[in-house]
mmCIF file of C-alpha atoms and ligand atoms in Angstrom:
data_model
loop_
_atom_site.group_PDB
_atom_site.id
_atom_site.type_symbol
_atom_site.label_atom_id
_atom_site.label_comp_id
_atom_site.label_asym_id
_atom_site.label_seq_id
_atom_site.Cartn_x
_atom_site.Cartn_y
_atom_site.Cartn_z
ATOM 1 C CA UNK A 27 -17.271 23.944 -81.223
ATOM 2 C CA UNK A 28 -14.014 25.901 -81.169
ATOM 3 C CA UNK A 29 -12.065 26.403 -84.396
ATOM 4 C CA UNK A 30 -8.619 25.165 -85.370
ATOM 5 C CA UNK A 31 -5.851 26.897 -83.407
ATOM 6 C CA UNK A 32 -2.369 27.292 -84.809
ATOM 7 C CA UNK A 33 0.776 28.474 -83.015
ATOM 8 C CA UNK A 34 4.293 28.942 -84.248
ATOM 9 C CA UNK A 35 5.866 28.161 -80.902
ATOM 10 C CA UNK A 36 5.161 25.388 -78.454
ATOM 11 C CA UNK A 37 5.368 27.873 -75.579
ATOM 12 C CA UNK A 38 2.269 29.612 -76.955
ATOM 13 C CA UNK A 39 0.028 26.579 -76.524
ATOM 14 C CA UNK A 40 -2.314 26.347 -73.521
ATOM 15 C CA UNK A 41 -0.850 24.640 -70.450
ATOM 16 C CA UNK A 42 -2.767 21.392 -70.937
ATOM 17 C CA UNK A 43 -1.645 20.989 -74.549
ATOM 18 C CA UNK A 44 1.961 21.761 -73.638
ATOM 19 C CA UNK A 45 1.807 19.181 -70.846
ATOM 20 C CA UNK A 46 0.514 16.550 -73.264
ATOM 21 C CA UNK A 47 3.157 17.383 -75.864
ATOM 22 C CA UNK A 48 5.852 16.921 -73.223
ATOM 23 C CA UNK A 49 4.358 13.577 -72.227
ATOM 24 C CA UNK A 50 4.236 12.547 -75.894
ATOM 25 C CA UNK A 51 7.937 13.428 -76.134
ATOM 26 C CA UNK A 52 8.665 11.183 -73.157
ATOM 27 C CA UNK A 53 6.624 8.409 -74.747
ATOM 28 C CA UNK A 54 8.678 8.608 -77.948
ATOM 29 C CA UNK A 55 11.662 7.439 -75.905
ATOM 30 C CA UNK A 56 9.934 4.083 -75.635
ATOM 31 C CA UNK A 57 9.051 3.785 -79.283
ATOM 32 C CA UNK A 58 10.300 0.577 -80.859
ATOM 33 C CA UNK A 59 11.350 1.910 -84.242
ATOM 34 C CA UNK A 60 14.583 0.182 -85.318
ATOM 35 C CA UNK A 61 13.468 -0.056 -88.969
ATOM 36 C CA UNK A 62 12.138 3.399 -89.810
ATOM 37 C CA UNK A 63 14.176 5.160 -87.091
ATOM 38 C CA UNK A 64 11.176 7.485 -86.931
ATOM 39 C CA UNK A 65 10.215 7.755 -83.279
ATOM 40 C CA UNK A 66 6.653 8.781 -82.571
ATOM 41 C CA UNK A 67 5.085 9.457 -79.190
ATOM 42 C CA UNK A 68 1.446 10.018 -78.353
ATOM 43 C CA UNK A 69 -0.207 11.055 -75.114
ATOM 44 C CA UNK A 70 -3.881 10.977 -74.241
ATOM 45 C CA UNK A 71 -5.599 12.935 -71.508
ATOM 46 C CA UNK A 72 -8.879 11.509 -70.270
ATOM 47 C CA UNK A 73 -11.624 13.762 -68.945
ATOM 48 C CA UNK A 74 -10.774 12.549 -65.425
ATOM 49 C CA UNK A 75 -7.152 13.699 -65.978
ATOM 50 C CA UNK A 76 -5.747 10.191 -66.402
ATOM 51 C CA UNK A 77 -2.740 10.173 -68.700
ATOM 52 C CA UNK A 78 -1.974 7.349 -71.141
ATOM 53 C CA UNK A 79 1.062 7.293 -73.394
ATOM 54 C CA UNK A 80 2.442 5.157 -76.182
ATOM 55 C CA UNK A 81 5.090 5.005 -78.865
ATOM 56 C CA UNK A 82 5.108 3.392 -82.301
ATOM 57 C CA UNK A 83 5.893 -0.312 -82.263
ATOM 58 C CA UNK A 84 7.621 -1.816 -85.265
ATOM 59 C CA UNK A 85 8.312 -5.385 -86.227
ATOM 60 C CA UNK A 86 10.758 -7.235 -88.474
ATOM 61 C CA UNK A 87 7.627 -8.265 -90.357
ATOM 62 C CA UNK A 88 7.003 -4.687 -91.506
ATOM 63 C CA UNK A 89 3.214 -4.742 -92.015
ATOM 64 C CA UNK A 90 2.777 -5.429 -88.315
ATOM 65 C CA UNK A 91 4.117 -1.989 -87.371
ATOM 66 C CA UNK A 92 1.698 0.044 -85.295
ATOM 67 C CA UNK A 93 1.558 3.818 -85.109
ATOM 68 C CA UNK A 94 1.862 5.535 -81.736
ATOM 69 C CA UNK A 95 -1.627 6.989 -82.063
ATOM 70 C CA UNK A 96 -3.267 3.595 -82.339
ATOM 71 C CA UNK A 97 -1.045 2.114 -79.634
ATOM 72 C CA UNK A 98 -2.241 4.754 -77.187
ATOM 73 C CA UNK A 99 -5.873 4.794 -78.320
ATOM 74 C CA UNK A 100 -6.169 1.019 -78.000
ATOM 75 C CA UNK A 101 -4.393 1.096 -74.634
ATOM 76 C CA UNK A 102 -6.779 3.787 -73.435
ATOM 77 C CA UNK A 103 -9.878 1.948 -74.596
ATOM 78 C CA UNK A 104 -8.652 -1.316 -73.077
ATOM 79 C CA UNK A 105 -7.477 -0.004 -69.725
ATOM 80 C CA UNK A 106 -10.131 2.692 -69.272
ATOM 81 C CA UNK A 107 -13.222 1.476 -71.122
ATOM 82 C CA UNK A 108 -16.036 3.993 -71.321
ATOM 83 C CA UNK A 109 -13.937 6.899 -70.115
ATOM 84 C CA UNK A 110 -14.010 10.082 -72.144
ATOM 85 C CA UNK A 111 -10.892 10.863 -74.164
ATOM 86 C CA UNK A 112 -10.404 14.609 -73.997
ATOM 87 C CA UNK A 113 -7.246 15.322 -75.906
ATOM 88 C CA UNK A 114 -4.356 13.627 -77.686
ATOM 89 C CA UNK A 115 -0.938 15.004 -78.614
ATOM 90 C CA UNK A 116 1.398 13.430 -81.155
ATOM 91 C CA UNK A 117 5.061 14.195 -81.739
ATOM 92 C CA UNK A 118 7.860 12.643 -83.795
ATOM 93 C CA UNK A 119 11.606 12.879 -84.147
ATOM 94 C CA UNK A 120 14.258 10.977 -86.020
ATOM 95 C CA UNK A 121 16.452 8.609 -84.006
ATOM 96 C CA UNK A 122 18.997 10.428 -81.827
ATOM 97 C CA UNK A 123 17.706 13.836 -82.884
ATOM 98 C CA UNK A 124 16.099 16.270 -80.523
ATOM 99 C CA UNK A 125 14.394 18.359 -83.177
ATOM 100 C CA UNK A 126 10.727 17.519 -83.630
ATOM 101 C CA UNK A 127 9.410 16.833 -87.105
ATOM 102 C CA UNK A 128 5.878 16.824 -88.474
ATOM 103 C CA UNK A 129 3.631 14.065 -87.181
ATOM 104 C CA UNK A 130 0.304 14.558 -88.858
ATOM 105 C CA UNK A 131 -1.198 11.078 -88.316
ATOM 106 C CA UNK A 132 -1.862 8.598 -91.086
ATOM 107 C CA UNK A 133 -5.327 7.907 -92.430
ATOM 108 C CA UNK A 134 -5.673 4.676 -90.465
ATOM 109 C CA UNK A 135 -5.028 6.491 -87.184
ATOM 110 C CA UNK A 136 -7.441 9.250 -88.124
ATOM 111 C CA UNK A 137 -10.103 6.603 -88.697
ATOM 112 C CA UNK A 138 -9.416 5.062 -85.282
ATOM 113 C CA UNK A 139 -9.532 8.484 -83.566
ATOM 114 C CA UNK A 140 -12.905 9.019 -85.175
ATOM 115 C CA UNK A 141 -14.186 5.648 -83.984
ATOM 116 C CA UNK A 142 -13.621 6.589 -80.353
ATOM 117 C CA UNK A 143 -14.888 10.111 -80.883
ATOM 118 C CA UNK A 144 -18.100 8.752 -82.413
ATOM 119 C CA UNK A 145 -18.786 6.263 -79.636
ATOM 120 C CA UNK A 146 -18.093 8.731 -76.822
ATOM 121 C CA UNK A 147 -20.206 11.424 -78.544
ATOM 122 C CA UNK A 148 -17.670 13.989 -77.423
ATOM 123 C CA UNK A 149 -14.936 15.540 -79.553
ATOM 124 C CA UNK A 150 -11.319 14.530 -79.082
ATOM 125 C CA UNK A 151 -8.909 17.447 -79.446
ATOM 126 C CA UNK A 152 -5.773 16.594 -81.389
ATOM 127 C CA UNK A 153 -2.479 18.465 -81.029
ATOM 128 C CA UNK A 154 0.213 17.962 -83.646
ATOM 129 C CA UNK A 155 3.117 19.637 -85.371
ATOM 130 C CA UNK A 156 2.537 20.233 -89.073
ATOM 131 C CA UNK A 157 4.992 20.247 -91.967
ATOM 132 C CA UNK A 158 4.793 24.048 -91.905
ATOM 133 C CA UNK A 159 6.230 23.837 -88.364
ATOM 134 C CA UNK A 160 3.072 25.044 -86.733
ATOM 135 C CA UNK A 161 1.551 23.514 -83.635
ATOM 136 C CA UNK A 162 -2.057 22.926 -84.526
ATOM 137 C CA UNK A 163 -4.884 22.054 -82.182
ATOM 138 C CA UNK A 164 -7.824 20.465 -83.963
ATOM 139 C CA UNK A 165 -10.989 20.722 -81.883
ATOM 140 C CA UNK A 166 -12.190 17.337 -83.104
ATOM 141 C CA UNK A 167 -10.866 14.253 -84.900
ATOM 142 C CA UNK A 168 -13.543 14.887 -87.525
ATOM 143 C CA UNK A 169 -11.458 17.819 -88.779
ATOM 144 C CA UNK A 170 -8.790 15.313 -89.778
ATOM 145 C CA UNK A 171 -11.124 13.022 -91.677
ATOM 146 C CA UNK A 172 -13.967 14.750 -93.469
ATOM 147 C CA UNK A 173 -16.585 12.661 -95.311
ATOM 148 C CA UNK A 174 -15.626 9.737 -93.090
ATOM 149 C CA UNK A 175 -17.201 6.341 -92.761
ATOM 150 C CA UNK A 176 -18.265 5.568 -89.208
ATOM 151 C CA UNK A 177 -20.791 3.524 -87.283
ATOM 152 C CA UNK A 178 -23.553 5.954 -88.178
ATOM 153 C CA UNK A 179 -23.240 4.751 -91.793
ATOM 154 C CA UNK A 180 -24.127 1.247 -90.666
ATOM 155 C CA UNK A 181 -27.481 2.103 -89.129
HETATM 156 N N1 THU B 5 3.993 6.442 -87.474
HETATM 157 C C1 THU B 5 3.310 6.775 -86.348
HETATM 158 O O1 THU B 5 3.527 6.199 -85.280
HETATM 159 N N2 THU B 5 2.394 7.767 -86.435
HETATM 160 C C2 THU B 5 2.155 8.501 -87.541
HETATM 161 O O2 THU B 5 1.342 9.410 -87.499
HETATM 162 C C3 THU B 5 2.841 8.197 -88.788
HETATM 163 C C4 THU B 5 3.794 7.065 -88.757
HETATM 164 C C5 THU B 5 5.014 5.394 -87.372
HETATM 165 C C6 THU B 5 4.730 4.126 -88.100
HETATM 166 C C7 THU B 5 6.122 3.615 -88.346
HETATM 167 O O3 THU B 5 6.555 2.927 -87.178
HETATM 168 C C8 THU B 5 6.958 4.866 -88.497
HETATM 169 O O4 THU B 5 6.221 5.901 -87.888
HETATM 170 C C9 THU B 5 7.285 5.233 -89.944
HETATM 171 O O5 THU B 5 6.144 5.287 -90.718
#
């Protein structure tokens, strides 16, 4: 498996990653985030080149809020069951601001990424902007959640 790649500038990413980041940016426009005003977009590329996007969805009953990553992963699994998820990009910005901020995925989303990675037996690459303002490409969701609990623990 490839190692972790890190780039200072978005332009330096490979074409596919850049494409997904741009689609994640578009998806953030449809985030429903009136409470946090933190707009997150996520884009998934399937192995057959299908694109799926999603934004975070908040609710007046705060605990019901759903991160963009899980919105798009659940949409992908529901609409394209059994298809291989190749790569996911995540971006975030504050309301009415163009500048992107770090979106390094919460633990719950990391667990869900790993679920799909485990069942498809193929790594999912994750592209995200870190707090250090680097674009990082993780070759597998497992890099984001070491010592994880997954279905293999249940056997
Ligand atoms: N959020 C995401 O969509 N993804 C993340 O990786 C972190 C947080 C959302 C959840 C909530 O709607 C808002 O951002 C603030 O936490």
